[in-house]
Short mmCIF file of C-alpha atoms and ligand atoms in Angstrom, two decimals:
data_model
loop_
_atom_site.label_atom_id
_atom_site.label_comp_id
_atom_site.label_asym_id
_atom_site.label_seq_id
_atom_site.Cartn_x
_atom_site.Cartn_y
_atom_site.Cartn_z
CA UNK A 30 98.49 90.50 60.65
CA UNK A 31 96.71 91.61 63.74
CA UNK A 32 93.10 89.72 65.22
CA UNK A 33 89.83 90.57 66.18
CA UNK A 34 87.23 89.41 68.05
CA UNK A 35 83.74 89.23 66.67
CA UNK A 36 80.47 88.95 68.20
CA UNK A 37 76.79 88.28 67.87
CA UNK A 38 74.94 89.47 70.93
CA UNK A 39 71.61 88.44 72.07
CA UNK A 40 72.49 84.62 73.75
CA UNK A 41 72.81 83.97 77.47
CA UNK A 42 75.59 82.23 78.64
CA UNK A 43 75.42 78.83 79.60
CA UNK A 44 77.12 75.61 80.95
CA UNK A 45 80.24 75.59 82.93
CA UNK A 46 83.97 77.17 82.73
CA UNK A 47 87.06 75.74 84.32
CA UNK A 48 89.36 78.95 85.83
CA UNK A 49 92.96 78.80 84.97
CA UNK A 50 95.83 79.99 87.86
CA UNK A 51 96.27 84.15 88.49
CA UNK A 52 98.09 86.05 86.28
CA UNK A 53 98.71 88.69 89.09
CA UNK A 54 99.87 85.96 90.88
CA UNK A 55 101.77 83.82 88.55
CA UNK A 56 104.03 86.89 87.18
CA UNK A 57 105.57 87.25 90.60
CA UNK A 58 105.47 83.77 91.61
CA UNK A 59 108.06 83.00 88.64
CA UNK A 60 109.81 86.13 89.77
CA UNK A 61 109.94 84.93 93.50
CA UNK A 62 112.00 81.26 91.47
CA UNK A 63 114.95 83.59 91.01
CA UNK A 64 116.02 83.80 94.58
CA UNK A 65 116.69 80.33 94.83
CA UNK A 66 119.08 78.40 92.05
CA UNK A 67 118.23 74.97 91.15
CA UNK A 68 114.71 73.78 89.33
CA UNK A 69 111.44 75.15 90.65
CA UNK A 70 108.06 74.06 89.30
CA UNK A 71 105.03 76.46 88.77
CA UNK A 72 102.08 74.41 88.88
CA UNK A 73 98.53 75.76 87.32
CA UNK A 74 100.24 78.56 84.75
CA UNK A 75 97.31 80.24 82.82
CA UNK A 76 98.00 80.08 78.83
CA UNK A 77 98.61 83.78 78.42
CA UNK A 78 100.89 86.26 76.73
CA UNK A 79 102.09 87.61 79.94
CA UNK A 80 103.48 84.57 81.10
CA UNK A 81 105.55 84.12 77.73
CA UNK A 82 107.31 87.50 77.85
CA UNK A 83 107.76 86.81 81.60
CA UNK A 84 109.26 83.71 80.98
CA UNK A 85 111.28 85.69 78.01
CA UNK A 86 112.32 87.67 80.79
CA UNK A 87 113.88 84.76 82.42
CA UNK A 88 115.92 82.97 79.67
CA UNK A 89 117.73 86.66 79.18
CA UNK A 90 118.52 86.43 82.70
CA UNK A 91 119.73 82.85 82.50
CA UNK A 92 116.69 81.03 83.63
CA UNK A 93 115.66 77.83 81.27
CA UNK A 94 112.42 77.60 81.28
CA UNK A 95 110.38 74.82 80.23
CA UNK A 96 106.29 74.51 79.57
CA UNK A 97 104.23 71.48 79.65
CA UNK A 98 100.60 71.83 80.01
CA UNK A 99 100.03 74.20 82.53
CA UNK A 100 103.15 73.57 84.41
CA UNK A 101 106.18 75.68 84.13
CA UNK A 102 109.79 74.04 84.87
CA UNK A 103 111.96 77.32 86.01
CA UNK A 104 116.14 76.19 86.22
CA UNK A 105 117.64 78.90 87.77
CA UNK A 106 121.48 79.08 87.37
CA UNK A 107 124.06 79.81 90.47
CA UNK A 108 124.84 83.27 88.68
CA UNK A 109 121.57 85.06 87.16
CA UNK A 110 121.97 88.05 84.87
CA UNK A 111 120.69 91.33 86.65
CA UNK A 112 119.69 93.53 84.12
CA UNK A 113 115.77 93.74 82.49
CA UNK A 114 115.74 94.96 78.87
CA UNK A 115 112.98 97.74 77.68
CA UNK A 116 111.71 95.68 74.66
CA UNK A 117 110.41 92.94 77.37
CA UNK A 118 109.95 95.44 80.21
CA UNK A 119 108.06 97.78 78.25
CA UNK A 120 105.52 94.92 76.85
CA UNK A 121 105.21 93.67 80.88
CA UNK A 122 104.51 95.95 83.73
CA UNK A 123 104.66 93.46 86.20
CA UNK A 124 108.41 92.53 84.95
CA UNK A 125 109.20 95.39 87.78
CA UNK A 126 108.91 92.53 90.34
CA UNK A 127 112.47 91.10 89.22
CA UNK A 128 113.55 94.67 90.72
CA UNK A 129 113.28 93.47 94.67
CA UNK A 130 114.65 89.38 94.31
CA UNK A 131 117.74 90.93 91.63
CA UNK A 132 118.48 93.22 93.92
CA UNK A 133 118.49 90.54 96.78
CA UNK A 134 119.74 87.59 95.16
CA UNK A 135 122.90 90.11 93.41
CA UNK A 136 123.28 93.00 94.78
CA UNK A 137 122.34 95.07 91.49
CA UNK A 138 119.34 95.22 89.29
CA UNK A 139 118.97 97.43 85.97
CA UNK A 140 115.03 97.47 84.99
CA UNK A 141 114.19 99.40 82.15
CA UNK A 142 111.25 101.84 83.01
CA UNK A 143 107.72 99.97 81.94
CA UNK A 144 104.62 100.50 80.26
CA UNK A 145 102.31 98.15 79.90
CA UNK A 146 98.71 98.40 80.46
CA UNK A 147 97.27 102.11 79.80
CA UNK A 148 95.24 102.91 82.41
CA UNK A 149 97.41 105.87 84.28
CA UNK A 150 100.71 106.75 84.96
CA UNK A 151 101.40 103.94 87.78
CA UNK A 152 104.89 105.22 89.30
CA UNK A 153 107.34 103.34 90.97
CA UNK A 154 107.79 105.37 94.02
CA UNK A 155 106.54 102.81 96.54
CA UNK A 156 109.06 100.77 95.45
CA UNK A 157 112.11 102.67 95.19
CA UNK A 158 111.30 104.68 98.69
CA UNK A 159 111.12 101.14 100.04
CA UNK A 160 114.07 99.74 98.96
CA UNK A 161 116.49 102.35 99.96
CA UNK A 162 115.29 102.09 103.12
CA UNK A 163 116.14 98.75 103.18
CA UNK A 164 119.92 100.27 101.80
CA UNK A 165 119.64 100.12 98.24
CA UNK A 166 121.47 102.83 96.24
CA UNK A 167 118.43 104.06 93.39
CA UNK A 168 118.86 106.13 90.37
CA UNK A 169 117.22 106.34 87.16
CA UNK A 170 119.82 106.58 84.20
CA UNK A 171 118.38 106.67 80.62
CA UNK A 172 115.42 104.78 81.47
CA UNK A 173 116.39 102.12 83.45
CA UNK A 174 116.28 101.99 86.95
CA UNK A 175 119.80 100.85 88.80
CA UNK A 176 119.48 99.52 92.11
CA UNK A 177 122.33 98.78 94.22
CA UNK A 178 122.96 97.37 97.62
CA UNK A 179 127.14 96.77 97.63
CA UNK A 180 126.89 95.42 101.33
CA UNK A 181 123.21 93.99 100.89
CA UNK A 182 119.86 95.04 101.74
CA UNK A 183 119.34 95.06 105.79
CA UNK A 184 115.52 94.47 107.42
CA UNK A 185 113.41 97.60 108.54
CA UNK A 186 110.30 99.08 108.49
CA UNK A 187 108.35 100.30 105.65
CA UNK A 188 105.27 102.34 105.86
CA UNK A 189 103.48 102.10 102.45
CA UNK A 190 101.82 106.02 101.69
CA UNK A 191 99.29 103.27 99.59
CA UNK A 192 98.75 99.31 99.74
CA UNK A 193 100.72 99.30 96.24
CA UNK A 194 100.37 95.66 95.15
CA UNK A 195 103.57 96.05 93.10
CA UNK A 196 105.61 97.54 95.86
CA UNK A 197 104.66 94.88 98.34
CA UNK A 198 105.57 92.12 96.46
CA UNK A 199 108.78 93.89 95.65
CA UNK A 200 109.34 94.45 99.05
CA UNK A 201 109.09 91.18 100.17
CA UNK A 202 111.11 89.29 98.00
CA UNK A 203 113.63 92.08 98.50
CA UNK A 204 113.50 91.11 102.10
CA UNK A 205 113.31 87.38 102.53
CA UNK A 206 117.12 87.47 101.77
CA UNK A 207 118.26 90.64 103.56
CA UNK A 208 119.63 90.80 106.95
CA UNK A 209 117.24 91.17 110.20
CA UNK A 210 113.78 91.84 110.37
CA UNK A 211 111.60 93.84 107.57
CA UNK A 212 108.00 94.43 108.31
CA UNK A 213 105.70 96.62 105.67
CA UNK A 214 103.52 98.29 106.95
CA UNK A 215 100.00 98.82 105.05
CA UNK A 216 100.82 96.10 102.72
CA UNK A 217 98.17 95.08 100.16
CA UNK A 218 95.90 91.91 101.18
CA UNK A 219 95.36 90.69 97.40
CA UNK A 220 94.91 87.02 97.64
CA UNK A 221 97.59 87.17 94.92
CA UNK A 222 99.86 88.34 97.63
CA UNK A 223 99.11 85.72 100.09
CA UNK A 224 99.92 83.05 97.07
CA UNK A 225 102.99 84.77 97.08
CA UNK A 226 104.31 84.21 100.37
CA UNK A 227 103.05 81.10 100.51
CA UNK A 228 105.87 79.99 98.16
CA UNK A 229 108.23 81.95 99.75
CA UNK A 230 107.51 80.03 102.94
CA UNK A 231 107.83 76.74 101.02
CA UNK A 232 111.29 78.09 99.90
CA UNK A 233 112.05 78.88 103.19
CA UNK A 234 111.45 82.26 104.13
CA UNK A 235 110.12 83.01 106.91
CA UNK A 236 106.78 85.77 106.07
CA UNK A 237 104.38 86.19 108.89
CA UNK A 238 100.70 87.95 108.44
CA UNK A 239 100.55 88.05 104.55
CA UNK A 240 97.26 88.92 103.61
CA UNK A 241 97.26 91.19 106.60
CA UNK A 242 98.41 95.57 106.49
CA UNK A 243 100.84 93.87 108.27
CA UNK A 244 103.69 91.79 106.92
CA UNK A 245 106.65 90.75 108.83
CA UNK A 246 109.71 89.52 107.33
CA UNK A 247 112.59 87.63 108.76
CA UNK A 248 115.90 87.26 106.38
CA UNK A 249 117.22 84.20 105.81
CA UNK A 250 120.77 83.21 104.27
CA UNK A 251 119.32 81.17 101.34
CA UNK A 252 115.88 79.85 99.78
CA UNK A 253 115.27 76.66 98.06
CA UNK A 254 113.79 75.67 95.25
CA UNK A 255 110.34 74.23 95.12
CA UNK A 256 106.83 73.40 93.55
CA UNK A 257 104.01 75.93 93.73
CA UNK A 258 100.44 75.90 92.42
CA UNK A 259 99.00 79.16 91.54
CA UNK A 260 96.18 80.60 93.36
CA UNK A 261 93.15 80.34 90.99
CA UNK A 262 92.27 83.67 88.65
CA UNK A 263 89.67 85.19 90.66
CA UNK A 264 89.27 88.15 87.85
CA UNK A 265 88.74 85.71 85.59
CA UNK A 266 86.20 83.76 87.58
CA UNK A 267 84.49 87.34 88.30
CA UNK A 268 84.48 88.47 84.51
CA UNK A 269 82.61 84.84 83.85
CA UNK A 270 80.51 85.79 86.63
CA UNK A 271 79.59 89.14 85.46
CA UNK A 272 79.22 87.84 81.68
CA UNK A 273 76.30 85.69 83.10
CA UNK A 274 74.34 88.43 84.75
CA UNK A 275 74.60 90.58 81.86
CA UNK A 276 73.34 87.98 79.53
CA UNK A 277 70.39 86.44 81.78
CA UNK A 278 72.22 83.26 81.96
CA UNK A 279 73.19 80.11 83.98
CA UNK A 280 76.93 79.37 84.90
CA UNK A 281 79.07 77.43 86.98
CA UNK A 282 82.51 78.46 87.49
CA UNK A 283 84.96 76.04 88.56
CA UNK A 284 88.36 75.83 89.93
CA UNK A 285 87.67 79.06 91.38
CA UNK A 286 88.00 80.56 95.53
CA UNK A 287 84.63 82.24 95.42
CA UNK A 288 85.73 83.79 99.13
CA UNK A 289 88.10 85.62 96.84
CA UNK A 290 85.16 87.42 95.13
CA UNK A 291 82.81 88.22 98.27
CA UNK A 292 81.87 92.04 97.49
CA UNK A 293 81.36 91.44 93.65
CA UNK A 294 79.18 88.56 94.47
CA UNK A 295 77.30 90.63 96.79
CA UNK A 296 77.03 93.38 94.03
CA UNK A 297 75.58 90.93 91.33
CA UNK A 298 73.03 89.70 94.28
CA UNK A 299 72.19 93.00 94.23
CA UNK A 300 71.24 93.44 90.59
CA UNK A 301 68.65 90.42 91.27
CA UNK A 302 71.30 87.45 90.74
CA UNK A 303 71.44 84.04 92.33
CA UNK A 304 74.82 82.93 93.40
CA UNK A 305 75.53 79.75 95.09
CA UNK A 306 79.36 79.27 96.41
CA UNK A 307 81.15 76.25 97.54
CA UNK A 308 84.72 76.08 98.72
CA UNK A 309 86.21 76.28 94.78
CA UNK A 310 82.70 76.35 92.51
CA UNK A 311 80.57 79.38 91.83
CA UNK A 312 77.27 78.94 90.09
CA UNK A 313 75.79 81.93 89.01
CA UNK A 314 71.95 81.96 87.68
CA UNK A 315 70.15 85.20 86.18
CA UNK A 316 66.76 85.32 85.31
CA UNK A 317 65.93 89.04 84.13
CA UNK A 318 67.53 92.66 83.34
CA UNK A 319 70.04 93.11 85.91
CA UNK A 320 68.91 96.08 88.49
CA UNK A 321 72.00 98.91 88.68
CA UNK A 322 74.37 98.72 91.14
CA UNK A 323 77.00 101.40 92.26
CA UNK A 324 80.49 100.51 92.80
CA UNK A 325 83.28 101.73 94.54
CA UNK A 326 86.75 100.41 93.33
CA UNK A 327 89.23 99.88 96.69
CA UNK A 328 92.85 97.75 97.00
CA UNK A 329 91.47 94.18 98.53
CA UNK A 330 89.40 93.52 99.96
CA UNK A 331 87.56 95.93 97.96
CA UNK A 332 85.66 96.02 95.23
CA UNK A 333 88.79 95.55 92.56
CA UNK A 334 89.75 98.11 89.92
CA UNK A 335 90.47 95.79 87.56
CA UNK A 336 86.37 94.82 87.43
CA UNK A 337 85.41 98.29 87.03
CA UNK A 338 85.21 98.15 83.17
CA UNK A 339 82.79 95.11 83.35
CA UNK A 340 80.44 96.72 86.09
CA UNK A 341 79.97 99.73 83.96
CA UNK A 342 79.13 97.45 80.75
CA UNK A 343 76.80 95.84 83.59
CA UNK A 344 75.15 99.02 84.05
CA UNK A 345 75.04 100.07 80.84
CA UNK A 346 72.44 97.57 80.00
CA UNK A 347 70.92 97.66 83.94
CA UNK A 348 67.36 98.77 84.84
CA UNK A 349 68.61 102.39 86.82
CA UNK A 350 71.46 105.01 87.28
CA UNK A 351 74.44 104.14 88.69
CA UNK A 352 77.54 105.79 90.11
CA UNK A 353 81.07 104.18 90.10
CA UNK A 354 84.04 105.46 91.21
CA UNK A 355 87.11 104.61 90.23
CA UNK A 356 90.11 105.16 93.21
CA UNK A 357 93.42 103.31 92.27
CA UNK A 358 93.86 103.89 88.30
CA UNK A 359 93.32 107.28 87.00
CA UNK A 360 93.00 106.35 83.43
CA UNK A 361 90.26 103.39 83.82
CA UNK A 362 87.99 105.21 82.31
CA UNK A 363 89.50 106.01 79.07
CA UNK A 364 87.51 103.00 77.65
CA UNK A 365 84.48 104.43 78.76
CA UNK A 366 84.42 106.31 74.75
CA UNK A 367 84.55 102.61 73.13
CA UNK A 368 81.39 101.66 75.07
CA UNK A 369 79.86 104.70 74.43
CA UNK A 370 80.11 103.21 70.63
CA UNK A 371 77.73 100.68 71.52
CA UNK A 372 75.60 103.09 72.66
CA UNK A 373 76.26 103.14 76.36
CA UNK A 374 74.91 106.13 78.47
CA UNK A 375 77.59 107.39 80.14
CA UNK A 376 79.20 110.22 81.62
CA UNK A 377 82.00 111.27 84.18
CA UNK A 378 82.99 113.37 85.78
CA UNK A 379 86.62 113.45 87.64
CA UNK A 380 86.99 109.25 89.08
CA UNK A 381 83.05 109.15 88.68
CA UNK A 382 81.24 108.05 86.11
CA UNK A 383 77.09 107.84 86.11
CA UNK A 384 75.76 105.11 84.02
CA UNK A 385 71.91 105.20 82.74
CA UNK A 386 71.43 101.60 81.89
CA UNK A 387 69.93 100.78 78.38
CA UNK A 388 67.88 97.59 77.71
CA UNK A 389 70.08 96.82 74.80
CA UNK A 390 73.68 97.87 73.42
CA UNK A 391 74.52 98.32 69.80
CA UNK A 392 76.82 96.57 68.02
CA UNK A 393 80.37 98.43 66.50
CA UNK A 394 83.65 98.18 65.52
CA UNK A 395 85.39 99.25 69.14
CA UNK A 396 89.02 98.43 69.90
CA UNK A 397 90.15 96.88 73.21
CA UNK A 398 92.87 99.61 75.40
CA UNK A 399 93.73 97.36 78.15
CA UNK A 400 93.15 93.81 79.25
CA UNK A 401 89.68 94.30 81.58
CA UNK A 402 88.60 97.02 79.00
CA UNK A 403 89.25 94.29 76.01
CA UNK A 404 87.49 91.73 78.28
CA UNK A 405 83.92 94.51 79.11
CA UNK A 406 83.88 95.11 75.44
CA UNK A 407 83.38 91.41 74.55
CA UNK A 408 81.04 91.40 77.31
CA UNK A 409 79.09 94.35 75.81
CA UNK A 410 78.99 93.02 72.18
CA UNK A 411 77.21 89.84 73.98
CA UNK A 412 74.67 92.12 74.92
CA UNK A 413 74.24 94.41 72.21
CA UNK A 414 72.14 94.02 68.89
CA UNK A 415 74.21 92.92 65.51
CA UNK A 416 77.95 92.56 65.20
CA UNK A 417 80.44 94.03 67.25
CA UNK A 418 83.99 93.34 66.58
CA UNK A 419 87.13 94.23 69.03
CA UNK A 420 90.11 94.99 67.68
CA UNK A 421 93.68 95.01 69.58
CA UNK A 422 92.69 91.97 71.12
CA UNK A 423 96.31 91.44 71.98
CA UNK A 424 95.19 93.05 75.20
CA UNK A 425 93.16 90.33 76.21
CA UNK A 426 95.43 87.52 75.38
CA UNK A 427 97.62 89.39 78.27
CA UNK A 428 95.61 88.21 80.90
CA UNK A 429 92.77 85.70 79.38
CA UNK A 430 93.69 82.13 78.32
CA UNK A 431 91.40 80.56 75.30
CA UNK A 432 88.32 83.49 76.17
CA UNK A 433 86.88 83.26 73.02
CA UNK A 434 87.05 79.19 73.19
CA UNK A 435 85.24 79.37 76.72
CA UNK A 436 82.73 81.75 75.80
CA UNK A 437 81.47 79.91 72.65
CA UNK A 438 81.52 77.03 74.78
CA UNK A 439 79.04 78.58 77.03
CA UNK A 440 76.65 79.40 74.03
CA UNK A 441 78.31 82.39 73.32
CA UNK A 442 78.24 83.53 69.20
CA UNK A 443 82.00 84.84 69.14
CA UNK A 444 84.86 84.25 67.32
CA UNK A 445 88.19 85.08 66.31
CA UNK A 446 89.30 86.62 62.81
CA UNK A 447 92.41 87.07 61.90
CA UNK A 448 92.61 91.17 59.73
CA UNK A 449 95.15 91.08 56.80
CA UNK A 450 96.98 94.92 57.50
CA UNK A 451 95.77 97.12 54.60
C1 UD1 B 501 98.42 95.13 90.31
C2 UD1 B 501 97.74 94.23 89.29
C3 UD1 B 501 96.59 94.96 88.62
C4 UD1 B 501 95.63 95.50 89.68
C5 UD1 B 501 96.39 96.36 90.68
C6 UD1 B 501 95.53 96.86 91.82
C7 UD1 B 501 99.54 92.82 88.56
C8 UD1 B 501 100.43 92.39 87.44
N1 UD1 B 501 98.70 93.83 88.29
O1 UD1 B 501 99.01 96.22 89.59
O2 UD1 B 501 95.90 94.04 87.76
O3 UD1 B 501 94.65 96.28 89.05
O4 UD1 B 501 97.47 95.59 91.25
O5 UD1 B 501 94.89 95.81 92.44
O6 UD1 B 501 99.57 92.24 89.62
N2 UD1 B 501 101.39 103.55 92.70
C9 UD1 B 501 102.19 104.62 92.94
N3 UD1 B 501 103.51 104.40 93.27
C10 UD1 B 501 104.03 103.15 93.36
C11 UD1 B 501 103.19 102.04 93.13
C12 UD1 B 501 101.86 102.27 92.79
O7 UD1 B 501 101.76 105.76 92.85
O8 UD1 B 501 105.23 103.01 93.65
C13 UD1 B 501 99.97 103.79 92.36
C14 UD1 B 501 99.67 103.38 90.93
O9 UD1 B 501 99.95 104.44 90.03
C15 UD1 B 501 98.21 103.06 90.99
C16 UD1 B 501 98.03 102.51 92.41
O10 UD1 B 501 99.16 102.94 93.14
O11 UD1 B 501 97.45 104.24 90.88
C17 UD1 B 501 97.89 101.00 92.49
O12 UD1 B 501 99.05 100.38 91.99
P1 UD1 B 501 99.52 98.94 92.45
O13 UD1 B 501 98.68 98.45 93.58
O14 UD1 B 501 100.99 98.99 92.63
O15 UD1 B 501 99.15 98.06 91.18
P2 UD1 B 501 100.09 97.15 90.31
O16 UD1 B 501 100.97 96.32 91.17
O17 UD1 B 501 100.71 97.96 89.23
#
């Protein structure tokens, strides 16, 4: 039995939404609870798929871990396991990030090889180039990747060739246990990042400039446990806010760090919307066709990859031409070919893509290839005539928690049907 999601377009949003914690944070954050034994709490875990196979991950490595509500109880034994099986691995990219606190925590890590989402061939490089340099002994043996540091990992520095989110975080739970001083050089800034460290430092590690290029690590002999509360989802908050100025409607987003969203905020000003920010609510009014707006997709704090899908559903029903270009995933844009099914204007050309806006969409069948793309396509059956329906929504329950719930109870004609396999 597999699900769809099925919408009527033609209503604007309305009302308000309450944003759940960061999946891109929360992955790593229950990663980061393995370098300490004892019982540490996760505070503000989003209802998502992700967080059940990480959590998966975690039992197989001796973890119990408890839910209540949105608060995840993670008992971490004196001896964890040290090896990451495909089946879990290959349904969770982000698993990778048990690769840097196994490695310190045990000396050894096996990871199987991941997949995950399907937007490009995302290699590990940054990760493993960083990691012997901090000693580690790397090889990859029939698909898993086998990490070693006999005598422990030992501080240096590492010059990142990208601001690979992945690698960073690896990096630096890697290095909060080894010996010395590790500083990474051109880290990423995601706020997701800074979240991290942040419970590190509660733990006891001692992280300086997080959020900065510029991280600097001194090793410590051991980390406690502790209780964290996840940074709030600010793709989620920005997919709300971007719902809202396709649809000509009036939201406010809350539980949210709007400062987390500055250059997509400034975009949808752009297309004509009004956007009002306090410290942790967003309210987000639209009164007409959104105007088209070109995007460039950067690591933070640039315009994020990971919005790109929904900006070019945006300008697919904008007044104009736009241009976006994609930089960090080469395969965003294979989704481009579902929204074309709606009747989308599109075309690209290398990590470019020109949009002609349309005043309306038409409804299809389209199926969802990753979690943003799954999101955009909801997003363009809101605006499009008739029925759309998106299948595979499994994507979307990756990284959204209850979306179709919200969005109906913003107004929204959507809902959820289970298909009986033919
Ligand atoms: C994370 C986020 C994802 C977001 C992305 C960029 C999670 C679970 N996912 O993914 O939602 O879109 O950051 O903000 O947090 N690369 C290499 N070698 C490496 C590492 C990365 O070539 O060793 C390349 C990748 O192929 C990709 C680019 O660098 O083209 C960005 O990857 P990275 O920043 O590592 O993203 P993720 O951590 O995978």
């Amino acid at each position: 039995m597999t699900e769809r999601i099925v919408v009527h377009g033609g209503r604007p949003l309305l009302g308000e939404v309450t944003v759940s914690g960061a999946k891109n944070s929360v992955l790593k954050l229950m990663a980061a609870a393995l370098l300490a034994p004892g019982r540490s709490v996760v505070r503000n875990v989003p209802a998502i798929l992700d967080v059940k196979i990480m959590s998966e991950l975690l039992c197989r490595l001796g973890c119990e871990v408890t839910a209540d509500g949105d608060t995840l109880r993670l008992d971490v034994p004196d001896r964890v396991g040290h090896e990451a099986d495909y089946d879990l691995v290959r349904r969770l990219r982000a698993s990778i990030c048990v690769l840097g606190p196994l490695l310190a925590r045990c000396g050894e890590a096996k990871v199987a090889l991941p997949g995950g989402d399907n937007i490009g061939s995302r290699g590990l490089d940054l990760h493993v180039a960083g990691l012997q340099r901090m000693g580690a002994e790397i090889e990859s043996e029939h698909g898993f990747l086998v990490a070693r540091a006999p005598h422990g990992l030992r501080g240096t520095t590492v010059w990142l060739d990208f601001p690979s989110v992945g690698a960073t975080e690896n990096l630096l739970m890697a290095a909060v246990l080894a010996e010395g001083t590790t500083v990474i050089d051109n880290a990423a800034r995601e706020p997701e990042i800074a979240d991290l460290a942040s419970m590190l430092q509660e733990m006891g590690a001692k992280v300086d400039g997080a959020g900065s290029s510029t991280i600097e690590i001194q090793g410590v002999g051991e980390l406690q446990p502790v209780t964290h509360t996840t940074v709030p989802d600010r793709i989620v908050a920005g997919t709300f806010a971007i719902a809202t100025v396709m649809t000509g409607g009036s939201v406010r987003i809350l539980r949210c760090r709007p400062e987390h969203l500055e250059i997509v905020l400034d975009r949808l000003v752009s297309c004509g919307a009004e956007v009002e920010a306090s410290d942790t609510v967003l309210q987000v009014t639209m009164d007409r066709r959104p105007a088209a707006v070109d995007v460039v997709t950067l690591p933070y704090p640039g315009f994020a990859t990971d919005f790109l899908p929904m900006v070019i559903a945006l300008n697919s029903v904008a007044d104009g031409v736009a241009m976006v270009t994609e930089n960090v995933f080469e395969g965003r844009f294979r989704f481009i070919q579902e929204l074309v099914r709606l009747g989308a204007d599109i075309r690209t050309d290398g990590h470019h893509a020109v949009v002609r806006g349309r005043p309306r969409l038409s409804g299809a069948p389209v199926e969802a290839t990753d979690i943003r793309a799954g999101a955009a396509l909801v997003l363009a059956g809101l605006v499009a005539d008739c029925t759309t329906t998106v299948a595979e929504v499994h994507h979307i329950d990756r990284g959204y928690a209850g979306f179709v719930g919200q969005l109906r109870s913003l107004g929204a004609e959507v809902v959820r049907e289970v298909v009986s396999d033919e």
